mmCIF file of C-alpha atoms in Angstrom:
data_model
loop_
_atom_site.group_PDB
_atom_site.id
_atom_site.type_symbol
_atom_site.label_atom_id
_atom_site.label_comp_id
_atom_site.label_asym_id
_atom_site.label_seq_id
_atom_site.Cartn_x
_atom_site.Cartn_y
_atom_site.Cartn_z
ATOM 1 C CA ASN A 1 98.019 51.568 268.793
ATOM 2 C CA ALA A 2 99.772 53.760 271.277
ATOM 3 C CA GLY A 3 98.072 56.806 272.716
ATOM 4 C CA VAL A 4 99.762 60.185 273.491
ATOM 5 C CA MET A 5 103.048 59.506 275.160
ATOM 6 C CA GLN A 6 104.479 61.876 277.763
ATOM 7 C CA ASN A 7 107.632 61.695 279.754
ATOM 8 C CA PRO A 8 108.803 61.803 282.262
ATOM 9 C CA ARG A 9 105.782 60.908 284.417
ATOM 10 C CA HIS A 10 107.314 62.668 287.380
ATOM 11 C CA LEU A 11 109.820 65.364 287.463
ATOM 12 C CA VAL A 12 111.492 66.984 290.520
ATOM 13 C CA ARG A 13 113.400 70.161 290.078
ATOM 14 C CA ARG A 14 114.972 72.637 292.452
ATOM 15 C CA ARG A 15 114.072 76.299 292.144
ATOM 16 C CA GLY A 16 116.080 77.930 289.320
ATOM 17 C CA GLN A 17 116.543 74.780 287.363
ATOM 18 C CA GLU A 18 115.007 74.015 283.867
ATOM 19 C CA ALA A 19 112.243 71.477 283.260
ATOM 20 C CA ARG A 20 111.839 69.780 279.853
ATOM 21 C CA LEU A 21 108.583 67.866 279.288
ATOM 22 C CA ARG A 22 108.174 65.739 276.190
ATOM 23 C CA CYS A 23 105.042 64.643 274.321
ATOM 24 C CA SER A 24 104.654 62.331 271.334
ATOM 25 C CA PRO A 25 101.229 62.576 269.841
ATOM 26 C CA MET A 26 99.058 59.679 268.702
ATOM 27 C CA LYS A 27 99.967 58.293 265.302
ATOM 28 C CA GLY A 28 98.483 60.409 262.493
ATOM 29 C CA HIS A 29 97.944 63.425 264.828
ATOM 30 C CA SER A 30 99.625 66.625 263.814
ATOM 31 C CA HIS A 31 97.988 68.953 266.271
ATOM 32 C CA VAL A 32 99.368 69.201 269.857
ATOM 33 C CA TYR A 33 98.034 71.082 272.866
ATOM 34 C CA TRP A 34 99.595 71.597 276.344
ATOM 35 C CA TYR A 35 97.393 72.021 279.362
ATOM 36 C CA ARG A 36 98.298 72.746 282.995
ATOM 37 C CA GLN A 37 96.388 71.444 285.983
ATOM 38 C CA LEU A 38 97.062 72.930 289.374
ATOM 39 C CA PRO A 39 95.951 71.153 292.504
ATOM 40 C CA GLU A 40 92.183 71.310 292.933
ATOM 41 C CA GLU A 41 91.773 73.312 289.763
ATOM 42 C CA GLY A 42 90.621 72.487 286.246
ATOM 43 C CA LEU A 43 92.707 72.184 283.182
ATOM 44 C CA LYS A 44 93.992 75.391 281.656
ATOM 45 C CA PHE A 45 94.975 75.846 278.063
ATOM 46 C CA MET A 46 98.545 76.878 277.531
ATOM 47 C CA VAL A 47 99.530 76.407 273.948
ATOM 48 C CA TYR A 48 98.501 74.922 270.641
ATOM 49 C CA LEU A 49 101.084 73.788 268.045
ATOM 50 C CA GLN A 50 100.799 72.260 264.557
ATOM 51 C CA LYS A 51 104.017 70.655 263.181
ATOM 52 C CA GLU A 52 106.705 73.286 263.446
ATOM 53 C CA ASN A 53 104.206 76.094 264.079
ATOM 54 C CA ILE A 54 103.028 77.709 267.244
ATOM 55 C CA ILE A 55 99.278 78.488 266.481
ATOM 56 C CA ASP A 56 98.220 79.951 269.844
ATOM 57 C CA GLU A 57 100.285 80.458 272.995
ATOM 58 C CA SER A 58 97.962 82.838 274.667
ATOM 59 C CA GLY A 59 97.729 80.600 277.817
ATOM 60 C CA MET A 60 101.381 80.285 278.336
ATOM 61 C CA PRO A 61 103.311 82.723 280.587
ATOM 62 C CA LYS A 62 105.361 85.091 278.459
ATOM 63 C CA GLU A 63 108.528 84.600 280.521
ATOM 64 C CA ARG A 64 110.316 81.290 281.229
ATOM 65 C CA PHE A 65 108.015 79.070 279.229
ATOM 66 C CA SER A 66 108.405 78.009 275.658
ATOM 67 C CA ALA A 67 107.055 75.232 273.432
ATOM 68 C CA GLU A 68 108.027 73.624 270.215
ATOM 69 C CA PHE A 69 106.896 70.769 267.991
ATOM 70 C CA PRO A 70 109.723 70.078 265.616
ATOM 71 C CA LYS A 71 109.276 68.396 262.220
ATOM 72 C CA GLU A 72 111.020 65.227 263.676
ATOM 73 C CA GLY A 73 110.596 64.205 267.337
ATOM 74 C CA PRO A 74 108.264 65.053 270.170
ATOM 75 C CA SER A 75 106.854 68.289 271.241
ATOM 76 C CA ILE A 76 108.808 69.854 274.054
ATOM 77 C CA LEU A 77 107.516 72.189 276.721
ATOM 78 C CA ARG A 78 110.343 73.872 278.420
ATOM 79 C CA ILE A 79 110.145 75.739 281.774
ATOM 80 C CA GLN A 80 113.321 77.877 282.595
ATOM 81 C CA GLN A 81 114.272 78.884 286.057
ATOM 82 C CA VAL A 82 111.296 77.018 287.660
ATOM 83 C CA VAL A 83 109.566 78.373 290.807
ATOM 84 C CA ARG A 84 107.420 76.679 293.282
ATOM 85 C CA GLY A 85 104.270 77.996 291.607
ATOM 86 C CA ASP A 86 105.154 75.926 288.450
ATOM 87 C CA SER A 87 104.419 72.763 290.471
ATOM 88 C CA ALA A 88 101.469 71.207 288.671
ATOM 89 C CA ALA A 89 100.446 68.388 286.311
ATOM 90 C CA TYR A 90 101.071 69.209 282.709
ATOM 91 C CA PHE A 91 98.987 67.377 280.157
ATOM 92 C CA CYS A 92 99.703 66.988 276.517
ATOM 93 C CA ALA A 93 96.854 66.236 274.054
ATOM 94 C CA SER A 94 96.700 65.637 270.325
ATOM 95 C CA SER A 95 94.130 65.601 267.551
ATOM 96 C CA ARG A 96 94.063 64.631 263.898
ATOM 97 C CA ASP A 97 92.544 67.844 262.783
ATOM 98 C CA ARG A 98 91.041 71.021 264.190
ATOM 99 C CA GLY A 99 87.464 71.326 265.082
ATOM 100 C CA GLY A 100 84.872 69.605 267.059
ATOM 101 C CA ASN A 101 84.886 66.455 264.931
ATOM 102 C CA SER A 102 88.456 65.651 266.002
ATOM 103 C CA PRO A 103 88.288 65.363 269.716
ATOM 104 C CA LEU A 104 91.499 65.782 271.862
ATOM 105 C CA HIS A 105 93.133 62.704 273.428
ATOM 106 C CA PHE A 106 95.242 63.276 276.473
ATOM 107 C CA GLY A 107 98.515 61.777 277.676
ATOM 108 C CA ASN A 108 99.120 60.602 281.226
ATOM 109 C CA GLY A 109 100.702 63.878 282.123
ATOM 110 C CA THR A 110 103.980 64.964 283.701
ATOM 111 C CA ARG A 111 103.714 65.828 287.398
ATOM 112 C CA LEU A 112 106.307 68.602 288.118
ATOM 113 C CA THR A 113 107.368 69.248 291.558
ATOM 114 C CA VAL A 114 109.595 72.293 292.379
ATOM 115 C CA THR A 115 111.389 72.092 295.699
ATOM 116 C CA GLN B 1 89.130 82.995 278.967
ATOM 117 C CA LYS B 2 85.691 81.763 278.006
ATOM 118 C CA GLU B 3 83.878 80.453 281.116
ATOM 119 C CA VAL B 4 82.630 76.976 281.736
ATOM 120 C CA GLU B 5 80.854 76.400 285.028
ATOM 121 C CA GLN B 6 80.014 73.073 286.575
ATOM 122 C CA ASN B 7 77.676 72.427 289.525
ATOM 123 C CA SER B 8 79.547 72.246 292.644
ATOM 124 C CA GLY B 9 80.404 68.898 294.146
ATOM 125 C CA PRO B 10 81.194 66.592 295.428
ATOM 126 C CA LEU B 11 78.218 64.419 294.399
ATOM 127 C CA SER B 12 77.472 61.248 296.264
ATOM 128 C CA VAL B 13 74.972 58.740 294.839
ATOM 129 C CA PRO B 14 74.171 55.042 295.919
ATOM 130 C CA GLU B 15 75.122 52.309 293.537
ATOM 131 C CA GLY B 16 72.449 51.833 290.828
ATOM 132 C CA ALA B 17 71.125 55.464 291.076
ATOM 133 C CA ILE B 18 71.406 58.170 288.392
ATOM 134 C CA ALA B 19 74.063 60.776 288.785
ATOM 135 C CA SER B 20 73.293 64.112 287.154
ATOM 136 C CA LEU B 21 76.033 66.639 286.210
ATOM 137 C CA ASN B 22 75.315 70.037 284.924
ATOM 138 C CA CYS B 23 77.482 72.521 283.069
ATOM 139 C CA THR B 24 76.885 76.073 281.676
ATOM 140 C CA TYR B 25 79.019 78.057 279.285
ATOM 141 C CA SER B 26 79.351 81.761 278.416
ATOM 142 C CA ASP B 27 79.973 81.818 274.667
ATOM 143 C CA ARG B 28 76.655 81.506 272.700
ATOM 144 C CA GLY B 29 78.638 80.700 269.578
ATOM 145 C CA SER B 30 80.038 77.443 270.891
ATOM 146 C CA GLN B 31 79.237 74.436 268.837
ATOM 147 C CA SER B 32 81.133 71.396 270.353
ATOM 148 C CA PHE B 33 80.865 70.079 273.888
ATOM 149 C CA PHE B 34 82.696 67.246 275.568
ATOM 150 C CA TRP B 35 82.667 65.267 278.854
ATOM 151 C CA TYR B 36 85.897 63.892 280.163
ATOM 152 C CA ARG B 37 86.307 61.568 283.135
ATOM 153 C CA GLN B 38 89.420 61.901 285.293
ATOM 154 C CA TYR B 39 90.451 59.322 287.917
ATOM 155 C CA SER B 40 92.584 60.699 290.721
ATOM 156 C CA GLY B 41 96.146 61.082 289.530
ATOM 157 C CA LYS B 42 95.248 60.074 285.953
ATOM 158 C CA SER B 43 94.670 61.723 282.705
ATOM 159 C CA PRO B 44 91.348 63.005 281.359
ATOM 160 C CA GLU B 45 89.478 60.370 279.244
ATOM 161 C CA LEU B 46 86.969 61.342 276.715
ATOM 162 C CA ILE B 47 83.644 59.712 277.405
ATOM 163 C CA MET B 48 81.103 61.775 275.481
ATOM 164 C CA PHE B 49 80.869 64.547 272.925
ATOM 165 C CA ILE B 50 77.718 66.248 271.619
ATOM 166 C CA TYR B 51 77.143 68.910 268.934
ATOM 167 C CA SER B 52 73.498 69.062 268.434
ATOM 168 C CA ASN B 53 70.524 70.107 270.716
ATOM 169 C CA GLY B 54 68.840 67.187 272.441
ATOM 170 C CA ASP B 55 70.113 63.940 273.908
ATOM 171 C CA LYS B 56 72.871 61.584 272.968
ATOM 172 C CA GLU B 57 73.150 58.162 274.525
ATOM 173 C CA ASP B 58 76.057 55.848 274.748
ATOM 174 C CA GLY B 59 75.658 52.887 277.075
ATOM 175 C CA ARG B 60 74.927 54.175 280.548
ATOM 176 C CA PHE B 61 75.868 57.665 279.691
ATOM 177 C CA THR B 62 73.523 60.320 278.194
ATOM 178 C CA ALA B 63 74.657 63.792 277.268
ATOM 179 C CA GLN B 64 72.016 66.622 276.912
ATOM 180 C CA LEU B 65 72.563 69.887 275.142
ATOM 181 C CA ASN B 66 70.444 72.986 275.206
ATOM 182 C CA LYS B 67 72.148 75.813 273.182
ATOM 183 C CA ALA B 68 69.418 78.291 273.788
ATOM 184 C CA SER B 69 69.968 77.971 277.546
ATOM 185 C CA GLN B 70 73.724 77.467 277.145
ATOM 186 C CA TYR B 71 73.938 74.325 279.270
ATOM 187 C CA VAL B 72 75.042 70.797 278.759
ATOM 188 C CA SER B 73 74.499 67.923 281.116
ATOM 189 C CA LEU B 74 75.675 64.307 281.703
ATOM 190 C CA LEU B 75 73.486 61.601 283.139
ATOM 191 C CA ILE B 76 75.138 58.399 284.365
ATOM 192 C CA ARG B 77 72.570 55.682 284.848
ATOM 193 C CA ASP B 78 73.000 52.562 286.942
ATOM 194 C CA SER B 79 75.943 54.188 288.708
ATOM 195 C CA GLN B 80 78.724 51.808 289.679
ATOM 196 C CA PRO B 81 81.635 52.274 292.086
ATOM 197 C CA SER B 82 83.980 52.311 289.122
ATOM 198 C CA ASP B 83 82.078 55.598 287.976
ATOM 199 C CA SER B 84 83.640 57.322 291.008
ATOM 200 C CA ALA B 85 85.831 60.039 289.459
ATOM 201 C CA THR B 86 85.904 63.751 288.617
ATOM 202 C CA TYR B 87 83.899 64.651 285.546
ATOM 203 C CA LEU B 88 85.048 67.463 283.467
ATOM 204 C CA CYS B 89 82.859 69.487 281.150
ATOM 205 C CA ALA B 90 84.741 71.070 278.192
ATOM 206 C CA VAL B 91 83.656 73.550 275.541
ATOM 207 C CA LEU B 92 85.456 74.077 272.313
ATOM 208 C CA PHE B 93 86.257 77.773 271.302
ATOM 209 C CA ASN B 94 87.838 79.072 268.236
ATOM 210 C CA ASP B 95 87.786 75.662 266.700
ATOM 211 C CA TYR B 96 90.728 74.293 268.719
ATOM 212 C CA LYS B 97 90.761 75.615 272.306
ATOM 213 C CA LEU B 98 89.049 73.557 274.931
ATOM 214 C CA SER B 99 87.926 75.414 277.969
ATOM 215 C CA PHE B 100 87.256 73.190 280.972
ATOM 216 C CA GLY B 101 85.175 73.470 283.936
ATOM 217 C CA ALA B 102 86.633 72.935 287.364
ATOM 218 C CA GLY B 103 85.054 69.425 287.474
ATOM 219 C CA THR B 104 82.475 67.735 289.633
ATOM 220 C CA THR B 105 83.710 64.771 291.772
ATOM 221 C CA VAL B 106 81.323 61.849 291.917
ATOM 222 C CA THR B 107 81.351 59.144 294.597
ATOM 223 C CA VAL B 108 79.209 56.083 294.081
ATOM 224 C CA ARG B 109 78.471 54.369 297.316
ATOM 225 C CA ALA B 110 78.390 50.552 297.286
#
């Protein structure tokens, strides 16, 4: 009964490179959320996706960041031309449905370091 | 961004004592509230959720909600060293968007 799976756990990129973060939701969950946690800060909402659809990307920077959740395969958060300020922990969460009766379950996160 | 404020930490309590964590939120229309625990370098782990005014107990944890005053709290009874972690208050907006407080770090002294 696997939980939310994220990989890689740690990712090091040089400035200007691309970072691709992967998330497989819990079995039976079709709603995926990405959050970013900067050092000493709380979790900030980035994007909410439901199979093949982006529902809300209001928390995601408009440039360099994109997210997808294809019909087959994991959700991908892609950061192009990374900068030092992108260094953070990126957490994926999933839920069975929308709403308070379907709490979010988080993966172990990907810690991105930009050098 | 809807605001969620938590009482500033860190909070240090002796083993066996009660740890009390508070959280206020800005959106009066919010209906669902969550407490997550996050150990250093780990993922947030859901420990409690509450939807109705009043108290909800689960083992050593009690969540309290007062929608009129827009606050939610978490009590940890008989605190153990293993409870040492950062506790995140989260409020659900728009039926899907969790807004988190900055967290309160709790240290339980043996």
